[in-house]
Short mmCIF file of C-alpha atoms in Angstrom, two decimals:
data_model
loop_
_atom_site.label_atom_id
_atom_site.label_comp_id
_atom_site.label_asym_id
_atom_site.label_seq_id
_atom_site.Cartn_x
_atom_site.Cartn_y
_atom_site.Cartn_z
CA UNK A 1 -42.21 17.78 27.50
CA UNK A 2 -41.68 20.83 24.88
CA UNK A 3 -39.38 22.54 27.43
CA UNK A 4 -37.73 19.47 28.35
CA UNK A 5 -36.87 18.70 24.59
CA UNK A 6 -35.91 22.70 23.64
CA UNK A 7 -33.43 21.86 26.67
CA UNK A 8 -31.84 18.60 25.43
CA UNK A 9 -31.17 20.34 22.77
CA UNK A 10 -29.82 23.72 23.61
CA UNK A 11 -26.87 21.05 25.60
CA UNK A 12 -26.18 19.18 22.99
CA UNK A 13 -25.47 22.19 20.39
CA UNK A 14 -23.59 23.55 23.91
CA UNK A 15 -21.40 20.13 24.09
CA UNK A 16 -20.91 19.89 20.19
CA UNK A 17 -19.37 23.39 20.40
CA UNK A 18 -17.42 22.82 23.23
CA UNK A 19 -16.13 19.55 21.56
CA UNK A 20 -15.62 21.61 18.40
CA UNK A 21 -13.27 24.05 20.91
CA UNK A 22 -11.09 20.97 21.83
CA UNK A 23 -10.54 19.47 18.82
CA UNK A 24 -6.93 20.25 17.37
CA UNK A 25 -6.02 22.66 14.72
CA UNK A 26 -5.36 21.32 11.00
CA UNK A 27 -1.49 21.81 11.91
CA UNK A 28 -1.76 19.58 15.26
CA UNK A 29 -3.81 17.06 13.08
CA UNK A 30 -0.96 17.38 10.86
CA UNK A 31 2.08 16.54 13.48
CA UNK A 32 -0.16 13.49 14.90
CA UNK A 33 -0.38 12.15 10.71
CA UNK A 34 4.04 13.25 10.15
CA UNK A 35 4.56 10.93 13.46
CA UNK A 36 2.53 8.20 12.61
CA UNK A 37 3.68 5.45 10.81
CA UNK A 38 2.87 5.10 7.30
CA UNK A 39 0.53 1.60 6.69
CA UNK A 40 -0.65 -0.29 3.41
CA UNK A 41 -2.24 -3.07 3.12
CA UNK A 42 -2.21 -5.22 -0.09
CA UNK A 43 -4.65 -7.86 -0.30
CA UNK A 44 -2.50 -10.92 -2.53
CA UNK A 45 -4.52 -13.20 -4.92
CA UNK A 46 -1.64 -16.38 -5.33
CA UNK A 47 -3.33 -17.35 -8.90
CA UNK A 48 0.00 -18.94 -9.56
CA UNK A 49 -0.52 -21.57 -6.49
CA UNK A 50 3.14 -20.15 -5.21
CA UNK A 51 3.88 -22.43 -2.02
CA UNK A 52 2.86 -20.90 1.21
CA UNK A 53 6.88 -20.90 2.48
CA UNK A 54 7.82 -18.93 -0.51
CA UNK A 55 5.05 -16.29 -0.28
CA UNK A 56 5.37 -15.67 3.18
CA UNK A 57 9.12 -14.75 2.52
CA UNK A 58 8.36 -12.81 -0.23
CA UNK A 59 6.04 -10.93 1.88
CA UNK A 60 9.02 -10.37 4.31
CA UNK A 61 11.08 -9.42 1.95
CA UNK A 62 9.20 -6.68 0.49
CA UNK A 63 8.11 -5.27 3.40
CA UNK A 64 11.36 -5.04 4.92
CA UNK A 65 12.02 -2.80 1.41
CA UNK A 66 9.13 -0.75 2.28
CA UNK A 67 10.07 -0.46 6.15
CA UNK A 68 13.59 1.40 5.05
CA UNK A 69 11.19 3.65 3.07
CA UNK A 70 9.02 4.45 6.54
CA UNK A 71 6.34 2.42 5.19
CA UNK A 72 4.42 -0.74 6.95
CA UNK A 73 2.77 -3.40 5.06
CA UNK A 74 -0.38 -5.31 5.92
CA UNK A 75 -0.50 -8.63 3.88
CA UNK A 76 -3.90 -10.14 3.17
CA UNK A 77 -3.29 -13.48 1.50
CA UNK A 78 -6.56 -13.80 -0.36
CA UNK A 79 -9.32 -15.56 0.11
CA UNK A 80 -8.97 -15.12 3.92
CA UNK A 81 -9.10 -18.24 6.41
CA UNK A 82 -12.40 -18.96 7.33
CA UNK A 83 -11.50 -18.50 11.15
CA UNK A 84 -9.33 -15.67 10.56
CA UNK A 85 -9.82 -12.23 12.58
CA UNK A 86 -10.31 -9.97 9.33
CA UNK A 87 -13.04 -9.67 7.18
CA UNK A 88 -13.43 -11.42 3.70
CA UNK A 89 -14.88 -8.16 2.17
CA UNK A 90 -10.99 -7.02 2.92
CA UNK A 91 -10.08 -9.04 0.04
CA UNK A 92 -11.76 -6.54 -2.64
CA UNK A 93 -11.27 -3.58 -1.08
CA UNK A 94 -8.97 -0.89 -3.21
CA UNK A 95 -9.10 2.59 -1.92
CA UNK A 96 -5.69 4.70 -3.20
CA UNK A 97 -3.65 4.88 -1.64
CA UNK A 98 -4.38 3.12 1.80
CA UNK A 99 -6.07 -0.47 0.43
CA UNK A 100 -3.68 -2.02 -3.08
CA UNK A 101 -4.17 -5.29 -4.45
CA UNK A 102 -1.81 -7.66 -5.92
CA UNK A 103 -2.62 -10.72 -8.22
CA UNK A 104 0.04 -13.09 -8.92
CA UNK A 105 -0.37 -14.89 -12.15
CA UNK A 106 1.63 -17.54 -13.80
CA UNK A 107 2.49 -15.98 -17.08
CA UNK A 108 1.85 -13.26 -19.18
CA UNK A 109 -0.13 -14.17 -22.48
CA UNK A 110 0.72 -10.75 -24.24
CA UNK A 111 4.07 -8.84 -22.69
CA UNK A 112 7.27 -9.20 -23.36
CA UNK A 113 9.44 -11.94 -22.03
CA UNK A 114 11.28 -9.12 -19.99
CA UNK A 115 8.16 -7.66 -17.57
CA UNK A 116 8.03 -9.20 -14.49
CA UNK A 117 4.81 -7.36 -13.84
CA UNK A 118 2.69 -4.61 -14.69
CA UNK A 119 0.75 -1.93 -12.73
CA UNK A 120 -2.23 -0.58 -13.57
CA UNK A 121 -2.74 3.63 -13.34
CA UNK A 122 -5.18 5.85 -13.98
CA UNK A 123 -4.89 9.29 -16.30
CA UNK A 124 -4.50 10.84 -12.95
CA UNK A 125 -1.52 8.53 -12.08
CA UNK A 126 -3.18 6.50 -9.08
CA UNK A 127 -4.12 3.05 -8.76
CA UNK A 128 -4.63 0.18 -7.09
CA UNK A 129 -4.08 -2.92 -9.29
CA UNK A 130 -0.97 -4.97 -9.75
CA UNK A 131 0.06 -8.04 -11.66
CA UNK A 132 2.87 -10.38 -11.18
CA UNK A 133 4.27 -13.05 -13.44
CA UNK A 134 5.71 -16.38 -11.77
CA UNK A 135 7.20 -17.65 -14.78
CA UNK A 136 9.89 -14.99 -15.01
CA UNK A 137 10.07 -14.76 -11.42
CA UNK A 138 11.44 -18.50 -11.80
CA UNK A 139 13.24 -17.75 -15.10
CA UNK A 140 15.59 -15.08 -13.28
CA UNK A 141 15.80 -17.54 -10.12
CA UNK A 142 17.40 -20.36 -12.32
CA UNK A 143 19.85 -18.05 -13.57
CA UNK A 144 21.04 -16.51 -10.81
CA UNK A 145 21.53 -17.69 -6.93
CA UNK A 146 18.73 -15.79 -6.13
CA UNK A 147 15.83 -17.13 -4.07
CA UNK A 148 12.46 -17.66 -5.62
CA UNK A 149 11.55 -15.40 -2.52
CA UNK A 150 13.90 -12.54 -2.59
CA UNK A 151 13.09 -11.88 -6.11
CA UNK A 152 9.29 -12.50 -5.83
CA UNK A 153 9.31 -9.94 -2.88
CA UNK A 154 11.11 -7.58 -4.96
CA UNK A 155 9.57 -7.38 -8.02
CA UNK A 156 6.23 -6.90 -5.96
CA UNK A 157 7.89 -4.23 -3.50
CA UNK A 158 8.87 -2.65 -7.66
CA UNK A 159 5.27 -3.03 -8.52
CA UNK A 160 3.51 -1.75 -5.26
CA UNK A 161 6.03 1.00 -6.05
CA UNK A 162 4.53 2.14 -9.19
CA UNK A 163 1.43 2.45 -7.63
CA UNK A 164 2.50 4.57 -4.92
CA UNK A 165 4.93 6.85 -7.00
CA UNK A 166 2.30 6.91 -9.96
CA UNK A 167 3.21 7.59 -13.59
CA UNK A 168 6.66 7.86 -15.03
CA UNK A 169 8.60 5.97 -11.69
CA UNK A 170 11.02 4.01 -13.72
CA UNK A 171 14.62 6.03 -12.68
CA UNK A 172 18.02 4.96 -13.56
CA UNK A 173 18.68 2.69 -10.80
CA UNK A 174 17.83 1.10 -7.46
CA UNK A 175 14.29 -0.96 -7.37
CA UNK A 176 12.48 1.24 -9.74
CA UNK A 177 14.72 0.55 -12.42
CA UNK A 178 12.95 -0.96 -15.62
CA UNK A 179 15.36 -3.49 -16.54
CA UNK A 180 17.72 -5.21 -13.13
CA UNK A 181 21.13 -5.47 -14.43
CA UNK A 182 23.81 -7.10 -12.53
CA UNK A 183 24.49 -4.25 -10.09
CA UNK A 184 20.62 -4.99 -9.11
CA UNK A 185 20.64 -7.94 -8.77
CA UNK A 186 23.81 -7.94 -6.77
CA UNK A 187 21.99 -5.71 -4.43
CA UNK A 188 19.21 -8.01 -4.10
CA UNK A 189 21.17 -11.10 -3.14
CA UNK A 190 22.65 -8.30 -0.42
CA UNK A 191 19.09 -7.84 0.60
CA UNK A 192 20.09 -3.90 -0.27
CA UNK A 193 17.86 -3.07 -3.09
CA UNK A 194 16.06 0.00 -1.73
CA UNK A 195 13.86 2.97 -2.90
CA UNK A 196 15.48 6.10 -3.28
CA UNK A 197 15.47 8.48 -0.28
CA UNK A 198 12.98 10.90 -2.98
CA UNK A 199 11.32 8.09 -4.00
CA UNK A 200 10.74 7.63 0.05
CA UNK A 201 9.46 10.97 0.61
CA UNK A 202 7.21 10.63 -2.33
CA UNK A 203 5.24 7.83 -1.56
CA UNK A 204 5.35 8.73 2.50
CA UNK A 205 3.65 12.45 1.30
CA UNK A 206 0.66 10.25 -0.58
CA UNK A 207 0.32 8.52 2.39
CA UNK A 208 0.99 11.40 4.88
CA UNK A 209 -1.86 13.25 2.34
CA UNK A 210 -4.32 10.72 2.48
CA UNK A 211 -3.84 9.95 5.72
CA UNK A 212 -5.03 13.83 6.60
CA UNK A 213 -7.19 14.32 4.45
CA UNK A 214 -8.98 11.14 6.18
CA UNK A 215 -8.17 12.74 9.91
CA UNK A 216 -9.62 16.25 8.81
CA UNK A 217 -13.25 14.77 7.18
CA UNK A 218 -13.35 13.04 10.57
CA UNK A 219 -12.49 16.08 12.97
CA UNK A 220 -15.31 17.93 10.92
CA UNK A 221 -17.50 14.79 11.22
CA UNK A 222 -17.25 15.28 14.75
CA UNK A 223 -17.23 18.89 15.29
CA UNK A 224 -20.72 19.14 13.31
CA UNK A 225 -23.39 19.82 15.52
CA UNK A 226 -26.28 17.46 16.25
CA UNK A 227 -30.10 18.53 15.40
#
């Protein structure tokens, strides 16, 4: 039996290495991560009670802004169905920059009466918190001939954004811009309000980081060998 045993496990320290020999280098890990597609999924807490119609197109709408960026979004509309294929745990998971959540809320009781929304960062500049206010969501909607879900999926497509790009992402135009003026909001009722091609590349390197960093812990995982 003590030969048998010293056997078992000379083989499996013999397969481990030889696994460990077939595994590819960092830089192949790499190129699988660059041709991947980038994925987030944002678990959405509809505190607001925003119909079901309008949510689902604001959903659409933001991530067809975050599909010109190279980036797909999972929606979680929080709490799950019952029947549903994911988990409920889903719901409170935040893990930067892969798992975001986004809480819609009816007003704001202390900001002004121009913030749409507010994200919440770290000293580090990550996070994975957002808010959303309906209120002015419907304030802009009744003064323009915008939908209630083109701007909704906007503004959270702005917010998700500061999350993503991390402190100091207002810029001077496009959907980061801190205040929409009319040449905004003329690209919104387009359905042409994009992220900037750096602003792209930014939050596709988090992603493309994370994403490696997550593929590297699990080709050492793997490559370690047994007892």
């Amino acid at each position: 039996m003590e030969v048998s045993a010293v056997i078992q496990k000379t083989l499996r320290r013999w397969l481990s290495l030889g696994f460990v020999l077939a595994l590819p280098s960092s830089a192949a890990w790499a190129q699988v991560v660059a041709k991947a597609e980038m994925r987030v999924t944002i678990s959405v807490h509809n505190d607001a009670g925003i119909p079901a119609d309008t949510l689902r197109g604001a959903e659409m709408e933001a991530s067809r802004v975050f599909r010109q960026s190279g980036i797909e979004v999972k929606w979680l509309n929080c709490p799950l169905p019952a029947d549903g294929p994911e988990d409920a745990a889903q719901c409170r998971t935040a893990i930067f920059p892969e798992y975001l959540q986004l809480r819609i809320a009816r007003r704001s009781l202390d900001l002004s009466g121009f913030t749409f929304g507010i994200s919440y960062l770290s000293a580090d500049g990550t996070g994975c918190y957002a808010n959303l206010f309906y209120d002015r969501v419907e304030e802009l909607h009744e003064r323009s001939d915008l939908s209630l879900a083109s701007i909704l999926g906007h503004v959270a497509a702005h917010e998700i954004g500061h999350l993503l790009l991390g402190t100091n992402s207002h810029a001077e135009s496009g959907i980061m811009r801190a205040r929409w003026q009319s040449g905004e909001l003329g690209s919104v009722s387009k359905g042409a309000l994009f992220f900037s091609d750096t602003e792209s590349r930014q939050m596709g390197n988090k992603l493309a980081t994370w994403h490696a960093k997550r593929m590297d812990e699990t080709r050492i995982a793997l490559a370690r060998p047994g007892d």
